[in-house]
Each structure stands twice: as structure tokens, then as C-alpha cells.
Tab-separated table of C-alpha atoms in Angstrom:
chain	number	residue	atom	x	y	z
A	1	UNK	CA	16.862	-7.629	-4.330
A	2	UNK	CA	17.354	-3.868	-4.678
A	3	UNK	CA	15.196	-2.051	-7.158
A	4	UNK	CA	15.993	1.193	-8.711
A	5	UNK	CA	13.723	4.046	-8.721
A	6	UNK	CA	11.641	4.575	-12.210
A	7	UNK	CA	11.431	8.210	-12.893
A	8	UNK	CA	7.626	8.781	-13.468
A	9	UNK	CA	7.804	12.284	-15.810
A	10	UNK	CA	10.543	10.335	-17.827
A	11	UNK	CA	7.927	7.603	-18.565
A	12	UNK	CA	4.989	9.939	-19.262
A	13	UNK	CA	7.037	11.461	-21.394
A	14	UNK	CA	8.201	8.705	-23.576
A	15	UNK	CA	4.710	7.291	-23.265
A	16	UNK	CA	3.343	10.883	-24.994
A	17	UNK	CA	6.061	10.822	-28.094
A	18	UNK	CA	4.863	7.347	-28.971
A	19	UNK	CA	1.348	8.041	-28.902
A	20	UNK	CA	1.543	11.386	-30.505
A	21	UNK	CA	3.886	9.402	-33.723
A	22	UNK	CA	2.125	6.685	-33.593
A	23	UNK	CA	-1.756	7.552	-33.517
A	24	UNK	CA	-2.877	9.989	-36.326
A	25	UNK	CA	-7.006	10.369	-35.017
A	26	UNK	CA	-6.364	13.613	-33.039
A	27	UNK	CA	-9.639	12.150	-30.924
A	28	UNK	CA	-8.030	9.071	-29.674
A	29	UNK	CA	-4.588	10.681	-28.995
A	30	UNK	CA	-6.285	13.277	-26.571
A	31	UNK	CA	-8.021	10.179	-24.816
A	32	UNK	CA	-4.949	8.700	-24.818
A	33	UNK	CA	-2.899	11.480	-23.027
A	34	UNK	CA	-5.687	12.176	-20.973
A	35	UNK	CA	-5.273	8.455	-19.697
A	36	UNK	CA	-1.071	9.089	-19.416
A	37	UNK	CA	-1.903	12.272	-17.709
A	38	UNK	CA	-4.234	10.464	-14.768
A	39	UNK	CA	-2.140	7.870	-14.102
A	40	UNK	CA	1.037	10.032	-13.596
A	41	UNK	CA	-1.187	11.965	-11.415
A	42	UNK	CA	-2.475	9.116	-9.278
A	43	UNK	CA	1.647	8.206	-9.275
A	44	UNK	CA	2.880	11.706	-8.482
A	45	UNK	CA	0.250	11.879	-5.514
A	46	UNK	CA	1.399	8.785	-4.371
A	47	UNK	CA	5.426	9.213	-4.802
A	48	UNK	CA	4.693	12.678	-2.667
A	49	UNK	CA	3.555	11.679	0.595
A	50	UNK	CA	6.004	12.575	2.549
A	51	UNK	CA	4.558	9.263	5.019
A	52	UNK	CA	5.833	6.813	2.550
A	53	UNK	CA	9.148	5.574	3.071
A	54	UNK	CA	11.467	6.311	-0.020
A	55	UNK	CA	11.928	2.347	-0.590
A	56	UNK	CA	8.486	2.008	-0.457
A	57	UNK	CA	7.735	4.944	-2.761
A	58	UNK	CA	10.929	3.307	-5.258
A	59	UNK	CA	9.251	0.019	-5.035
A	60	UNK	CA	5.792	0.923	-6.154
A	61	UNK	CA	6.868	3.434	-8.812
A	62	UNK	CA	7.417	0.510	-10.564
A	63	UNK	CA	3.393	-0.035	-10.517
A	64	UNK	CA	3.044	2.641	-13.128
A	65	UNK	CA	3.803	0.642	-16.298
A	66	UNK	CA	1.379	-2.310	-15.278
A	67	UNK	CA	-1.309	0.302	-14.484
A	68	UNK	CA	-0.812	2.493	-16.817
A	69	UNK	CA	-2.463	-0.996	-18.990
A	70	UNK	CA	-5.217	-1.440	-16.893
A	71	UNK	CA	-6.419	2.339	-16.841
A	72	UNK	CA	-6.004	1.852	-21.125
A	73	UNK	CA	-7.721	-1.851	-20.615
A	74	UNK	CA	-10.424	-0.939	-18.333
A	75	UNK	CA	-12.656	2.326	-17.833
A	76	UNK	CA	-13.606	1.498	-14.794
A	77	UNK	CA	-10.511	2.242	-13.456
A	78	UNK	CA	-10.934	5.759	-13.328
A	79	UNK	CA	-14.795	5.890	-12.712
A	80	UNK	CA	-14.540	3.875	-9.654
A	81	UNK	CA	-13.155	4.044	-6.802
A	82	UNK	CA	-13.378	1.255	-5.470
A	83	UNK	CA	-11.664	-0.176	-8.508
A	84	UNK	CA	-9.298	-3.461	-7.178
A	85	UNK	CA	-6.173	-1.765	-8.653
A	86	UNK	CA	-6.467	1.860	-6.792
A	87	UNK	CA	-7.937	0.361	-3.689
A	88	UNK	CA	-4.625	-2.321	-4.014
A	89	UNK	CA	-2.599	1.015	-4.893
A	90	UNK	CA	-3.756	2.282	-1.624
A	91	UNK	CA	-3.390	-0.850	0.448
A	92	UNK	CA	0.301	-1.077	-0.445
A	93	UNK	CA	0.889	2.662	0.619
A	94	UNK	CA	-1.175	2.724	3.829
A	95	UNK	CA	0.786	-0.629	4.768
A	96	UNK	CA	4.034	0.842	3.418
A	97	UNK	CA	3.382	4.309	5.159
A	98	UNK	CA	2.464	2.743	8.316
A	99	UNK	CA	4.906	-0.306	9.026
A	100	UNK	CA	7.871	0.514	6.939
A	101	UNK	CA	10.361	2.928	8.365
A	102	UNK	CA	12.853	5.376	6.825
A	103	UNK	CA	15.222	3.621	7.918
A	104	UNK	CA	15.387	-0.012	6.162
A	105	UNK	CA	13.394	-1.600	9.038
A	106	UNK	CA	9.858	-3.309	8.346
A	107	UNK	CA	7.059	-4.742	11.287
A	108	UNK	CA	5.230	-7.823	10.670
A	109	UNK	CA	7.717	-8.343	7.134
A	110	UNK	CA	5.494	-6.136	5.291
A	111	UNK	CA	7.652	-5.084	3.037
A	112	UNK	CA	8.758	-8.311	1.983
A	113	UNK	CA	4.766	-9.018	1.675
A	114	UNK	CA	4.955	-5.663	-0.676
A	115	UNK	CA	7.492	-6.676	-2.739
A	116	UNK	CA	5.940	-9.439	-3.596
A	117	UNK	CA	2.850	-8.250	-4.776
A	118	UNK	CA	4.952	-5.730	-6.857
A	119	UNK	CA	7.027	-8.846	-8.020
A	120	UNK	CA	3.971	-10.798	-9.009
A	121	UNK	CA	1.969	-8.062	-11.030
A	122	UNK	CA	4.947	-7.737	-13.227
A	123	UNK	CA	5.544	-11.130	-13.950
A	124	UNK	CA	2.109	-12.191	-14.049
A	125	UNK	CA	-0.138	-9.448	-14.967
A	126	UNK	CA	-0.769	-9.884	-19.251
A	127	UNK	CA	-4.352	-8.036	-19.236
A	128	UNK	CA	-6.632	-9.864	-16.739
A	129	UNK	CA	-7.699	-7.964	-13.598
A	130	UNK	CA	-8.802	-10.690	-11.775
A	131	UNK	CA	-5.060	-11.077	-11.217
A	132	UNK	CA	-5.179	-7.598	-9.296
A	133	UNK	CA	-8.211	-8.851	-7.434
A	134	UNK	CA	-6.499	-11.779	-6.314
A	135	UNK	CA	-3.768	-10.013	-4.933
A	136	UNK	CA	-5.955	-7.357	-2.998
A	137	UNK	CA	-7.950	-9.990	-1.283
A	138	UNK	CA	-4.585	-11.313	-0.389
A	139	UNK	CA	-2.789	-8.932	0.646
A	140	UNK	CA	-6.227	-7.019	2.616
A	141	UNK	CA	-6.622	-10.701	4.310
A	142	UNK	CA	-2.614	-10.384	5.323
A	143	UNK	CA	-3.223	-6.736	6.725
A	144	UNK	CA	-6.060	-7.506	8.576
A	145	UNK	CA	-4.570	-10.622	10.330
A	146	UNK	CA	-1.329	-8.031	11.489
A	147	UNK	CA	-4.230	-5.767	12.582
A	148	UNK	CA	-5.919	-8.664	14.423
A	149	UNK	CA	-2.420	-9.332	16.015
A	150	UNK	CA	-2.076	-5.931	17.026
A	151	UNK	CA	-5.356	-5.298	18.662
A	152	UNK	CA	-4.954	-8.286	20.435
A	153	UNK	CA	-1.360	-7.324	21.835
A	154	UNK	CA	-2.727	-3.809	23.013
A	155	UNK	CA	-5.659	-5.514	24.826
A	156	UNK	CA	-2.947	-8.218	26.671
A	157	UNK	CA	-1.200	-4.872	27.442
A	158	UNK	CA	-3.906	-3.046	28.618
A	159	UNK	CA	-5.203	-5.898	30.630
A	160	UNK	CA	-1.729	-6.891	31.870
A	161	UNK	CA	-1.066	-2.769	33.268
A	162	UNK	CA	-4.792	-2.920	34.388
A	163	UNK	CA	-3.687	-5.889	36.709
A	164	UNK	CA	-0.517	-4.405	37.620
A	165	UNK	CA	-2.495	-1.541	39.070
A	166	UNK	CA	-5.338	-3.961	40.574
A	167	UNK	CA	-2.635	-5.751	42.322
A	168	UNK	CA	-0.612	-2.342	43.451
A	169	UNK	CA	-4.045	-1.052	44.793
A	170	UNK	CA	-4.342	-4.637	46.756
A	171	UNK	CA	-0.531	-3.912	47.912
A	172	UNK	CA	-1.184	-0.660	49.375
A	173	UNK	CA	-4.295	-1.893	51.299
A	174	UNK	CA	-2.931	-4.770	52.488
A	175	UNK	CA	-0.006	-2.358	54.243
A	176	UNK	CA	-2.565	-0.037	55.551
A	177	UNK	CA	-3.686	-2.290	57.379
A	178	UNK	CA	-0.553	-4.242	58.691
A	179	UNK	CA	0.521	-0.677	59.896
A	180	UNK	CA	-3.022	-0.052	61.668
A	181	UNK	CA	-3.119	-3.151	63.570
């Protein structure tokens, strides 16, 4: 199914208005901008790389909401980076930047695998990160088995030209010496 781009600033700004009505302790309205502010960064960053396929880029915009509640939910997001939801951030746009094309085509059905992560975390995600965790170790244990793949069709190409030369090598000296006797 086809999924419209969310417009990020649109969001942040929306997301500021109700904040700024709705919390009255000047304290906890800067924290809470400050949090708005981050994550639109970590989105803007993200929707900019000019690597990323647009579909991809349309596809995980829609991230923002559903992280935008784990960066209020959990601290840790922020502080570190090796935080399941930024390294699964990252996962998705490495994958997305390296085996989806700009135009509509997709190795190893990764963006299928993708959009399914996306799917899940907004049908599934309420406020438990363990949900996020799941779906890194997936989709890391997906990557790394299209990695595995790949290495081993470079070394069966490798070996295969390696043998084609062997046996070119044993061609030409097997004419030499026709021709000399």
C-alpha cells in the first residue's frame, strides 16, 4: 500500500502549540520542546540524505510520531546511542539507502521487510520498548543473513573467475606446447 509523506515541520509545529496551551510550568514546556526539537532533528537529518530513496525517506517519516513517545517515555533515548530505537532508526536507513533504488526497485525485498517494521511499530507500539528491541534483533538478524548471502555470492564469483583464469592459463600451455612439438 502507498503511504503519503508526513511533513515533519508541520508536526513539530502542531506538537509546540499543544504543549505551549496545554502546559503552564514554563520548566517542563522548555523540556518538552527541547524533546520536539531533537527528534525533528534526528528526522530532518535523516529525511536529508540525499542516499535514501524518497520512498524510503516517505516511509520512515512516518517513525516520527511513535518516536517522538519514546524520546518523551524514555531518557535514554537521547543519552545513548546505542539506544534500540536510533540504532533501529539507522538500520532501516542504511538498509533503505543501500538496497532500495530511486527507482521503485528493492534487492533481497527489503523494502517490503521495511515496511513492515514501520507497519508493526504503529500498530503495536503503546509504550513498551521491548517492542522496538524485538524488531531490531529482527530485522539486524534479516540484514545480516542478506549480507551472509552476499559475501557468499562474491566469493562463488571470485572463485568461479579465479578458475576461469586457472583453466585459460592451462589452455594457453597446453597450445604452447602442441605448437612446439
Amino acid at each position: 500500500s502507498d503511504i503519503e509523506a508526513v511533513d515533519v515541520s508541520l508536526v513539530f509545529s502542531e506538537l509546540k502549540k499543544l504543549i505551549a496551551n496545554r502546559n503552564k510550568d514554563e520548566n517542563i514546556q522548555q523540556q518538552d520542546m527541547h524533546t520536539i526539537d531533537l527528534v525533528g532533528r534526528v528526522f530532518k537529518y535523516m529525511l536529508s540524505d540525499e542516499n535514501l530513496p524518497d520512498r524510503v525517506k516517505t516511509l520512515l517519516s512516518y517513525l516520527h510520531t511513535p518516536f517522538l513517545k519514546i524520546a518523551f517515555i524514555d531518557p535514554g533515548f537521547f543519552e545513548d546511542n546505542e539506544h534500540p530505537a536510533r540504532v533501529l532508526l539507522n538500520s532501516l536507513t542504511d538498509a533503505g539507502s543501500r538496497w532500495v533504488g530511486n527507482d521503485d526497485t528493492s534487492q533481497y525485498d527489503i523494502y517490503k521487510k521495511i515496511h513492515e517494521i514501520v507497519d508493526r511499530i504503529l500498530k503495536e507500539f503503546d509504550s513498551d520498548i521491548r517492542l522496538i528491541t524485538t524488531l531490531l534483533l529482527e530485522f539486524n538478524s534479516y540484514v545480516k543473513n542478506i549480507n551472509r548471502r552476499q559475501e557468499l555470492m562474491e566469493k562463488r564469483a571470485t572463485e568461479k573467475a579465479q578458475g576461469e583464469d586457472k583453466l585459460r592459463e592451462v589452455k594457453l600451455l597446453v597450445n604452447r606446447e602442441i605448437k612446439a612439438r
